[in-house]
Amino acid sequence: MHAYCENPDIILCGNKSDLEDKRVISEHKARDLAEKHGLVYLETSAATGQNVERAVEILLDRVMRRMEVTVDKSLLPHQKVLKCHERETPPPNSSCYC
């Protein structure tokens, strides 16, 4: 089992919060939608940086928590699988991946 799943972590971001006079969807309506789908909602602005870092932090935190729970830790990406001829003592044939 791995952390990539059919139900990914999602944060709903209302972008361009610095352009309030051009708003099309109310904050209330956006929050209702987020709540309906069980999502975090943040008003963000790439221009001012408002909540951009916070959105990334929340998303990464959720992804990391899910990975800690679901990833098979017997072989993490940074671990190297040694081939039989690279080992000091060859493993039994049943566990060889050569």
mmCIF file with all atom_site columns, C-alpha atoms in Angstrom:
data_model
loop_
_atom_site.group_PDB
_atom_site.id
_atom_site.type_symbol
_atom_site.label_atom_id
_atom_site.label_alt_id
_atom_site.label_comp_id
_atom_site.label_asym_id
_atom_site.label_entity_id
_atom_site.label_seq_id
_atom_site.pdbx_PDB_ins_code
_atom_site.Cartn_x
_atom_site.Cartn_y
_atom_site.Cartn_z
_atom_site.occupancy
_atom_site.B_iso_or_equiv
_atom_site.pdbx_formal_charge
_atom_site.auth_seq_id
_atom_site.auth_comp_id
_atom_site.auth_asym_id
_atom_site.auth_atom_id
_atom_site.pdbx_PDB_model_num
ATOM 1  C CA . MET A 1 1  ? 0.000   0.000   0.000  1.00 0.00 ? 1  MET A CA 1
ATOM 2  C CA . HIS A 1 2  ? 1.318   3.447   -0.759 1.00 0.00 ? 2  HIS A CA 1
ATOM 3  C CA . ALA A 1 3  ? 0.378   7.049   -0.012 1.00 0.00 ? 3  ALA A CA 1
ATOM 4  C CA . TYR A 1 4  ? -0.818  7.777   -3.538 1.00 0.00 ? 4  TYR A CA 1
ATOM 5  C CA . CYS A 1 5  ? -4.500  7.100   -3.343 1.00 0.00 ? 5  CYS A CA 1
ATOM 6  C CA . GLU A 1 6  ? -7.853  7.762   -4.903 1.00 0.00 ? 6  GLU A CA 1
ATOM 7  C CA . ASN A 1 7  ? -8.626  10.333  -2.189 1.00 0.00 ? 7  ASN A CA 1
ATOM 8  C CA . PRO A 1 8  ? -5.743  12.832  -2.268 1.00 0.00 ? 8  PRO A CA 1
ATOM 9  C CA . ASP A 1 9  ? -5.306  15.615  0.251  1.00 0.00 ? 9  ASP A CA 1
ATOM 10 C CA . ILE A 1 10 ? -6.889  18.774  -1.140 1.00 0.00 ? 10 ILE A CA 1
ATOM 11 C CA . ILE A 1 11 ? -6.971  22.362  0.052  1.00 0.00 ? 11 ILE A CA 1
ATOM 12 C CA . LEU A 1 12 ? -9.458  24.704  -1.579 1.00 0.00 ? 12 LEU A CA 1
ATOM 13 C CA . CYS A 1 13 ? -7.832  28.086  -2.176 1.00 0.00 ? 13 CYS A CA 1
ATOM 14 C CA . GLY A 1 14 ? -9.751  31.192  -3.116 1.00 0.00 ? 14 GLY A CA 1
ATOM 15 C CA . ASN A 1 15 ? -7.013  33.004  -5.013 1.00 0.00 ? 15 ASN A CA 1
ATOM 16 C CA . LYS A 1 16 ? -6.660  36.709  -5.785 1.00 0.00 ? 16 LYS A CA 1
ATOM 17 C CA . SER A 1 17 ? -7.999  37.762  -2.397 1.00 0.00 ? 17 SER A CA 1
ATOM 18 C CA . ASP A 1 18 ? -6.229  41.070  -2.991 1.00 0.00 ? 18 ASP A CA 1
ATOM 19 C CA . LEU A 1 19 ? -8.792  41.872  -5.726 1.00 0.00 ? 19 LEU A CA 1
ATOM 20 C CA . GLU A 1 20 ? -11.874 42.009  -3.496 1.00 0.00 ? 20 GLU A CA 1
ATOM 21 C CA . ASP A 1 21 ? -13.668 44.400  -5.875 1.00 0.00 ? 21 ASP A CA 1
ATOM 22 C CA . LYS A 1 22 ? -13.543 41.739  -8.627 1.00 0.00 ? 22 LYS A CA 1
ATOM 23 C CA . ARG A 1 23 ? -14.783 38.855  -6.451 1.00 0.00 ? 23 ARG A CA 1
ATOM 24 C CA . VAL A 1 24 ? -17.178 36.469  -8.198 1.00 0.00 ? 24 VAL A CA 1
ATOM 25 C CA . ILE A 1 25 ? -17.760 33.893  -5.439 1.00 0.00 ? 25 ILE A CA 1
ATOM 26 C CA . SER A 1 26 ? -18.386 35.016  -1.870 1.00 0.00 ? 26 SER A CA 1
ATOM 27 C CA . GLU A 1 27 ? -16.150 33.763  0.912  1.00 0.00 ? 27 GLU A CA 1
ATOM 28 C CA . HIS A 1 28 ? -19.237 32.339  2.609  1.00 0.00 ? 28 HIS A CA 1
ATOM 29 C CA . LYS A 1 29 ? -20.170 30.308  -0.485 1.00 0.00 ? 29 LYS A CA 1
ATOM 30 C CA . ALA A 1 30 ? -16.602 29.038  -0.860 1.00 0.00 ? 30 ALA A CA 1
ATOM 31 C CA . ARG A 1 31 ? -16.427 28.030  2.817  1.00 0.00 ? 31 ARG A CA 1
ATOM 32 C CA . ASP A 1 32 ? -19.764 26.216  2.504  1.00 0.00 ? 32 ASP A CA 1
ATOM 33 C CA . LEU A 1 33 ? -18.429 24.270  -0.493 1.00 0.00 ? 33 LEU A CA 1
ATOM 34 C CA . ALA A 1 34 ? -15.242 23.386  1.359  1.00 0.00 ? 34 ALA A CA 1
ATOM 35 C CA . GLU A 1 35 ? -17.192 22.251  4.408  1.00 0.00 ? 35 GLU A CA 1
ATOM 36 C CA . LYS A 1 36 ? -19.555 20.171  2.263  1.00 0.00 ? 36 LYS A CA 1
ATOM 37 C CA . HIS A 1 37 ? -16.562 18.256  0.867  1.00 0.00 ? 37 HIS A CA 1
ATOM 38 C CA . GLY A 1 38 ? -14.508 18.192  4.074  1.00 0.00 ? 38 GLY A CA 1
ATOM 39 C CA . LEU A 1 39 ? -11.811 20.493  2.716  1.00 0.00 ? 39 LEU A CA 1
ATOM 40 C CA . VAL A 1 40 ? -9.664  23.180  4.287  1.00 0.00 ? 40 VAL A CA 1
ATOM 41 C CA . TYR A 1 41 ? -10.441 26.579  2.768  1.00 0.00 ? 41 TYR A CA 1
ATOM 42 C CA . LEU A 1 42 ? -8.044  29.507  2.602  1.00 0.00 ? 42 LEU A CA 1
ATOM 43 C CA . GLU A 1 43 ? -8.290  32.871  0.888  1.00 0.00 ? 43 GLU A CA 1
ATOM 44 C CA . THR A 1 44 ? -4.947  33.408  -0.852 1.00 0.00 ? 44 THR A CA 1
ATOM 45 C CA . SER A 1 45 ? -3.147  35.991  -2.941 1.00 0.00 ? 45 SER A CA 1
ATOM 46 C CA . ALA A 1 46 ? -0.113  35.212  -5.038 1.00 0.00 ? 46 ALA A CA 1
ATOM 47 C CA . ALA A 1 47 ? 0.443   38.959  -5.436 1.00 0.00 ? 47 ALA A CA 1
ATOM 48 C CA . THR A 1 48 ? 0.702   39.690  -1.700 1.00 0.00 ? 48 THR A CA 1
ATOM 49 C CA . GLY A 1 49 ? 1.661   36.195  -0.546 1.00 0.00 ? 49 GLY A CA 1
ATOM 50 C CA . GLN A 1 50 ? -1.338  36.040  1.793  1.00 0.00 ? 50 GLN A CA 1
ATOM 51 C CA . ASN A 1 51 ? -1.811  32.454  3.049  1.00 0.00 ? 51 ASN A CA 1
ATOM 52 C CA . VAL A 1 52 ? 0.290   30.935  0.247  1.00 0.00 ? 52 VAL A CA 1
ATOM 53 C CA . GLU A 1 53 ? 2.905   29.547  2.623  1.00 0.00 ? 53 GLU A CA 1
ATOM 54 C CA . ARG A 1 54 ? 0.194   28.449  5.054  1.00 0.00 ? 54 ARG A CA 1
ATOM 55 C CA . ALA A 1 55 ? -1.635  26.527  2.290  1.00 0.00 ? 55 ALA A CA 1
ATOM 56 C CA . VAL A 1 56 ? 1.551   24.701  1.332  1.00 0.00 ? 56 VAL A CA 1
ATOM 57 C CA . GLU A 1 57 ? 2.372   23.931  4.979  1.00 0.00 ? 57 GLU A CA 1
ATOM 58 C CA . ILE A 1 58 ? -1.113  22.540  5.662  1.00 0.00 ? 58 ILE A CA 1
ATOM 59 C CA . LEU A 1 59 ? -1.049  20.401  2.532  1.00 0.00 ? 59 LEU A CA 1
ATOM 60 C CA . LEU A 1 60 ? 2.448   19.051  3.218  1.00 0.00 ? 60 LEU A CA 1
ATOM 61 C CA . ASP A 1 61 ? 1.525   18.292  6.820  1.00 0.00 ? 61 ASP A CA 1
ATOM 62 C CA . ARG A 1 62 ? -1.504  16.291  5.703  1.00 0.00 ? 62 ARG A CA 1
ATOM 63 C CA . VAL A 1 63 ? 0.451   14.423  3.027  1.00 0.00 ? 63 VAL A CA 1
ATOM 64 C CA . MET A 1 64 ? 3.260   13.587  5.450  1.00 0.00 ? 64 MET A CA 1
ATOM 65 C CA . ARG A 1 65 ? 0.820   12.356  8.106  1.00 0.00 ? 65 ARG A CA 1
ATOM 66 C CA . ARG A 1 66 ? -0.907  10.118  5.546  1.00 0.00 ? 66 ARG A CA 1
ATOM 67 C CA . MET A 1 67 ? 2.420   8.790   4.306  1.00 0.00 ? 67 MET A CA 1
ATOM 68 C CA . GLU A 1 68 ? 3.514   7.934   7.846  1.00 0.00 ? 68 GLU A CA 1
ATOM 69 C CA . VAL A 1 69 ? 0.385   5.856   8.268  1.00 0.00 ? 69 VAL A CA 1
ATOM 70 C CA . THR A 1 70 ? 0.136   4.198   4.856  1.00 0.00 ? 70 THR A CA 1
ATOM 71 C CA . VAL A 1 71 ? 3.589   3.805   3.337  1.00 0.00 ? 71 VAL A CA 1
ATOM 72 C CA . ASP A 1 72 ? 5.241   0.408   3.507  1.00 0.00 ? 72 ASP A CA 1
ATOM 73 C CA . LYS A 1 73 ? 8.319   1.368   5.511  1.00 0.00 ? 73 LYS A CA 1
ATOM 74 C CA . SER A 1 74 ? 10.184  -1.821  4.672  1.00 0.00 ? 74 SER A CA 1
ATOM 75 C CA . LEU A 1 75 ? 11.677  -0.030  1.669  1.00 0.00 ? 75 LEU A CA 1
ATOM 76 C CA . LEU A 1 76 ? 11.722  3.748   1.629  1.00 0.00 ? 76 LEU A CA 1
ATOM 77 C CA . PRO A 1 77 ? 12.794  5.708   -1.492 1.00 0.00 ? 77 PRO A CA 1
ATOM 78 C CA . HIS A 1 78 ? 16.211  6.590   -0.042 1.00 0.00 ? 78 HIS A CA 1
ATOM 79 C CA . GLN A 1 79 ? 17.071  2.937   0.620  1.00 0.00 ? 79 GLN A CA 1
ATOM 80 C CA . LYS A 1 80 ? 19.024  1.003   -1.965 1.00 0.00 ? 80 LYS A CA 1
ATOM 81 C CA . VAL A 1 81 ? 18.089  -2.545  -2.867 1.00 0.00 ? 81 VAL A CA 1
ATOM 82 C CA . LEU A 1 82 ? 21.332  -4.469  -3.075 1.00 0.00 ? 82 LEU A CA 1
ATOM 83 C CA . LYS A 1 83 ? 21.605  -7.129  -5.719 1.00 0.00 ? 83 LYS A CA 1
ATOM 84 C CA . CYS A 1 84 ? 22.919  -10.519 -4.648 1.00 0.00 ? 84 CYS A CA 1
ATOM 85 C CA . HIS A 1 85 ? 26.412  -9.860  -6.008 1.00 0.00 ? 85 HIS A CA 1
ATOM 86 C CA . GLU A 1 86 ? 26.615  -6.543  -4.093 1.00 0.00 ? 86 GLU A CA 1
ATOM 87 C CA . ARG A 1 87 ? 26.011  -8.121  -0.684 1.00 0.00 ? 87 ARG A CA 1
ATOM 88 C CA . GLU A 1 88 ? 28.757  -9.320  1.646  1.00 0.00 ? 88 GLU A CA 1
ATOM 89 C CA . THR A 1 89 ? 26.922  -12.600 2.089  1.00 0.00 ? 89 THR A CA 1
ATOM 90 C CA . PRO A 1 90 ? 24.435  -13.687 -0.573 1.00 0.00 ? 90 PRO A CA 1
ATOM 91 C CA . PRO A 1 91 ? 20.832  -13.969 0.633  1.00 0.00 ? 91 PRO A CA 1
ATOM 92 C CA . PRO A 1 92 ? 18.961  -17.255 0.320  1.00 0.00 ? 92 PRO A CA 1
ATOM 93 C CA . ASN A 1 93 ? 17.608  -17.867 -3.175 1.00 0.00 ? 93 ASN A CA 1
ATOM 94 C CA . SER A 1 94 ? 14.051  -17.243 -2.034 1.00 0.00 ? 94 SER A CA 1
ATOM 95 C CA . SER A 1 95 ? 14.835  -13.615 -1.199 1.00 0.00 ? 95 SER A CA 1
ATOM 96 C CA . CYS A 1 96 ? 17.002  -12.783 -4.201 1.00 0.00 ? 96 CYS A CA 1
ATOM 97 C CA . TYR A 1 97 ? 15.738  -10.025 -6.509 1.00 0.00 ? 97 TYR A CA 1
ATOM 98 C CA . CYS A 1 98 ? 18.421  -10.311 -9.182 1.00 0.00 ? 98 CYS A CA 1
#
